[in-house]
Amino acid sequence: MPDDTAANYRNDTLVLGISDLKRLRRERPLVLAKGKGVYVFDENGRDYIEAVSSFYCVGLGYSDPELVEAAIEQLRALPMYPSGAHRTVPVVMQLAEKLSALAPFPRARVTFATTGSEANDHVLKFLWFANAAAGQPQRRKIVTRKGSYHGSTVATTAMGGGARLHALFGIPTGDMLHVSQTVPLPGETDAQACDRLVEEFSACIQQAGPDTIAAFYAEPLSVSAGMRPPPTDYFARIGAICDLHGIRLIADEVVTGFGRLGTFWGSEFVGAKPALMTAAKNLSSAYQPISAIIMGEEFADALEMASDTEGWLPHNGTYHAHPVAAAVALKTLEIIERRDLVGDVRRLLPHWNAAIARLRAHPLVRGTRTCGLLAGIDLNDPAATGPATSLKVEGVAQHVYDAALDCGLVVRPLVGSLVLSPPLVITEAEIDELVVRLARALDMVEQARA
Ligand code: PLP
């Protein structure tokens, strides 16, 4: 019998992203072997509260038996069949119908991919394909916000990421225009911030030529840019400008979809009326990789017209709409509705907000923010100037991240701050325990600095 315990694997073979590759040679990474509810357990059986739900995605917590059953059932019935070439499988049709019914616009049509990055990448292809077929091949430019994250492919890195990331990978960014994130300037009111951001957006599209702009592409709330909710009228006003110029407003709901903010879609939370949306992560509670492009009728018709001119939609992928992933996603959506998880999140918010606010008393904490079941904790770090970003994390945030692991807690460090995004099924008692563990980690870092 081969010995397959993780302890017997070498640790210098695997290359891991957002990791120091040299460190991987000398130091074993944290190896997680199991999960249950909001907890994950490492190879030595030690528990950690996963306060980020594995990159904001395991909404139903770990090892939900119904999701496991759904996967097994589909594996038994038909483990794989690619959707495409005028063929599909029942569960994929069901999932498309379900998402269409849940979409915030009527008669939505849906297609699937594997990851959030892919969904966003494919939207760009669809936009360019549809615009060219509609006689507007010049309408290619995409306006996004600095510091947003839309994925790891070449095109989605160009969309978000920031100039440093573009330079590091030599990413072609020709069609991308970047405007400011919705971070208020010191002393600015909500209305002033809105005026400034809307004026900047208008100037950006006027300078490029409005008829060269395909879309304004935005996360309702950007976690990677420090989770700053937009000013109250931001999306309504930007949406009106988009409508005026035939620019599509696209919502990246990869993080914000399925209840994270206490509304089913993040677009509802921020008052955005997108022409189409992308979703992933909590769609399947991330037990299986699947993402969706959910199109409003206008865009779906434009894509169909492009298909007419060509005879078909020349786009497909082996794992898009994978039946096992679709079965898990369908079950996830059923559970979210049956258990009223979005209502649960709303009911949990007073407790969550109060628990996070308690951390403000800590000398290492400069401030806290919550938005739905998300929290941003700004740290007193003299080296971290400017807004939080997800670029290479150093300094206090990294020290707190390391200390939190020692205290049995996984948090997400950004530059100068931490993000928390626990499973949607977390309980009040678990929130309290999370805060106790985080306070302990903050104490450890504070004591080491003293
Ligand atoms: N969009 C947003 C807002 C995200 O936060 C992410 C990932 O964190 C993505 C897209 C990319 O999704 P994936 O990692 O599944 O490719």
CSV table of N, CA, C and O and ligand atoms in Angstrom, one decimal, residues 55-56 114-118 120 149-152 219 221 223-224 252-256 278 280-281 291, ligand 1:
chain,number,residue,atom,x,y,z
A,55,PHE,N,-11.2,32.3,0.4
A,55,PHE,CA,-11.4,33.3,-0.6
A,55,PHE,C,-12.9,33.6,-0.9
A,55,PHE,O,-13.3,33.6,-2.0
A,56,TYR,N,-13.6,33.9,0.2
A,56,TYR,CA,-15.0,34.4,0.1
A,56,TYR,C,-15.9,33.5,-0.7
A,56,TYR,O,-16.8,33.9,-1.4
A,114,THR,N,-16.0,28.0,-15.8
A,114,THR,CA,-15.5,27.2,-14.7
A,114,THR,C,-15.2,28.1,-13.5
A,114,THR,O,-15.4,27.7,-12.4
A,115,THR,N,-14.6,29.2,-13.8
A,115,THR,CA,-14.1,30.1,-12.7
A,115,THR,C,-14.7,31.5,-12.9
A,115,THR,O,-15.2,31.8,-14.0
A,116,GLY,N,-14.5,32.3,-11.9
A,116,GLY,CA,-14.9,33.7,-12.0
A,116,GLY,C,-14.1,34.4,-13.1
A,116,GLY,O,-14.6,35.3,-13.8
A,117,SER,N,-12.8,34.1,-13.1
A,117,SER,CA,-11.9,34.8,-14.1
A,117,SER,C,-12.4,34.4,-15.5
A,117,SER,O,-12.5,35.3,-16.4
A,118,GLU,N,-12.7,33.2,-15.7
A,118,GLU,CA,-13.2,32.7,-17.0
A,118,GLU,C,-14.5,33.5,-17.4
A,118,GLU,O,-14.6,33.9,-18.6
A,120,ASN,N,-15.6,36.4,-16.5
A,120,ASN,CA,-15.3,37.7,-16.9
A,120,ASN,C,-14.6,37.8,-18.2
A,120,ASN,O,-14.9,38.7,-19.0
A,149,TYR,N,-10.5,43.5,-8.5
A,149,TYR,CA,-10.0,42.2,-9.0
A,149,TYR,C,-11.1,41.5,-9.8
A,149,TYR,O,-12.2,41.4,-9.3
A,150,HIS,N,-10.7,41.2,-11.0
A,150,HIS,CA,-11.7,40.5,-11.9
A,150,HIS,C,-11.2,39.1,-12.3
A,150,HIS,O,-11.9,38.4,-13.1
A,151,GLY,N,-10.0,38.7,-11.9
A,151,GLY,CA,-9.5,37.4,-12.2
A,151,GLY,C,-8.0,37.4,-12.6
A,151,GLY,O,-7.3,38.4,-12.6
A,152,SER,N,-7.6,36.2,-12.9
A,152,SER,CA,-6.2,35.9,-13.1
A,152,SER,C,-5.8,35.6,-14.6
A,152,SER,O,-4.6,35.4,-14.8
A,219,GLU,N,-17.3,45.5,-9.7
A,219,GLU,CA,-17.8,44.8,-8.5
A,219,GLU,C,-18.8,45.7,-7.8
A,219,GLU,O,-18.4,46.9,-7.6
A,221,LEU,N,-19.2,45.9,-4.8
A,221,LEU,CA,-18.3,46.3,-3.7
A,221,LEU,C,-17.0,45.5,-3.9
A,221,LEU,O,-17.0,44.3,-3.9
A,223,VAL,N,-13.8,43.9,-2.7
A,223,VAL,CA,-13.1,43.4,-1.5
A,223,VAL,C,-11.6,43.7,-1.6
A,223,VAL,O,-11.0,44.1,-0.7
A,224,SER,N,-11.1,43.4,-2.8
A,224,SER,CA,-9.7,43.5,-3.0
A,224,SER,C,-9.2,45.0,-2.9
A,224,SER,O,-8.1,45.2,-2.5
A,252,ASP,N,-19.7,42.5,-11.7
A,252,ASP,CA,-19.0,41.3,-11.3
A,252,ASP,C,-19.5,40.9,-9.9
A,252,ASP,O,-19.1,41.5,-8.9
A,253,GLU,N,-20.4,39.9,-9.9
A,253,GLU,CA,-21.0,39.4,-8.6
A,253,GLU,C,-20.3,38.2,-8.1
A,253,GLU,O,-20.9,37.4,-7.3
A,254,VAL,N,-19.1,38.0,-8.5
A,254,VAL,CA,-18.4,36.8,-8.1
A,254,VAL,C,-18.3,36.7,-6.6
A,254,VAL,O,-18.5,35.6,-6.0
A,255,VAL,N,-18.0,37.8,-5.9
A,255,VAL,CA,-18.0,37.7,-4.4
A,255,VAL,C,-19.4,38.1,-3.8
A,255,VAL,O,-19.8,37.5,-2.8
A,256,THR,N,-20.0,39.1,-4.4
A,256,THR,CA,-21.2,39.7,-3.8
A,256,THR,C,-22.5,38.9,-4.0
A,256,THR,O,-23.5,39.2,-3.4
A,278,THR,N,-21.7,38.5,-13.8
A,278,THR,CA,-21.0,37.3,-13.7
A,278,THR,C,-21.1,36.8,-12.2
A,278,THR,O,-21.2,37.6,-11.3
A,280,ALA,N,-19.9,33.3,-9.4
A,280,ALA,CA,-19.1,32.1,-9.2
A,280,ALA,C,-19.1,31.8,-7.7
A,280,ALA,O,-20.1,32.1,-7.0
A,281,LYS,N,-18.0,31.4,-7.2
A,281,LYS,CA,-17.7,31.2,-5.8
A,281,LYS,C,-19.0,30.6,-5.1
A,281,LYS,O,-19.2,29.4,-5.1
A,291,SER,N,-18.9,28.8,-12.8
A,291,SER,CA,-19.3,30.2,-12.8
A,291,SER,C,-20.4,30.4,-13.9
A,291,SER,O,-20.6,29.6,-14.7
B,1,PLP,N1,-14.1,38.6,-9.6
B,1,PLP,C1,-14.0,38.9,-8.3
B,1,PLP,C2,-14.7,40.1,-7.7
B,1,PLP,C3,-13.2,38.1,-7.5
B,1,PLP,O1,-13.0,38.4,-6.2
B,1,PLP,C4,-12.5,37.0,-8.0
B,1,PLP,C5,-11.7,36.1,-7.2
B,1,PLP,O2,-11.5,36.4,-6.0
B,1,PLP,C6,-12.7,36.8,-9.4
B,1,PLP,C7,-13.5,37.6,-10.1
B,1,PLP,C8,-12.0,35.6,-10.0
B,1,PLP,O3,-12.6,34.4,-9.7
B,1,PLP,P1,-11.8,33.0,-9.7
B,1,PLP,O4,-10.8,33.1,-8.7
B,1,PLP,O5,-12.8,32.0,-9.5
B,1,PLP,O6,-11.2,33.0,-11.1
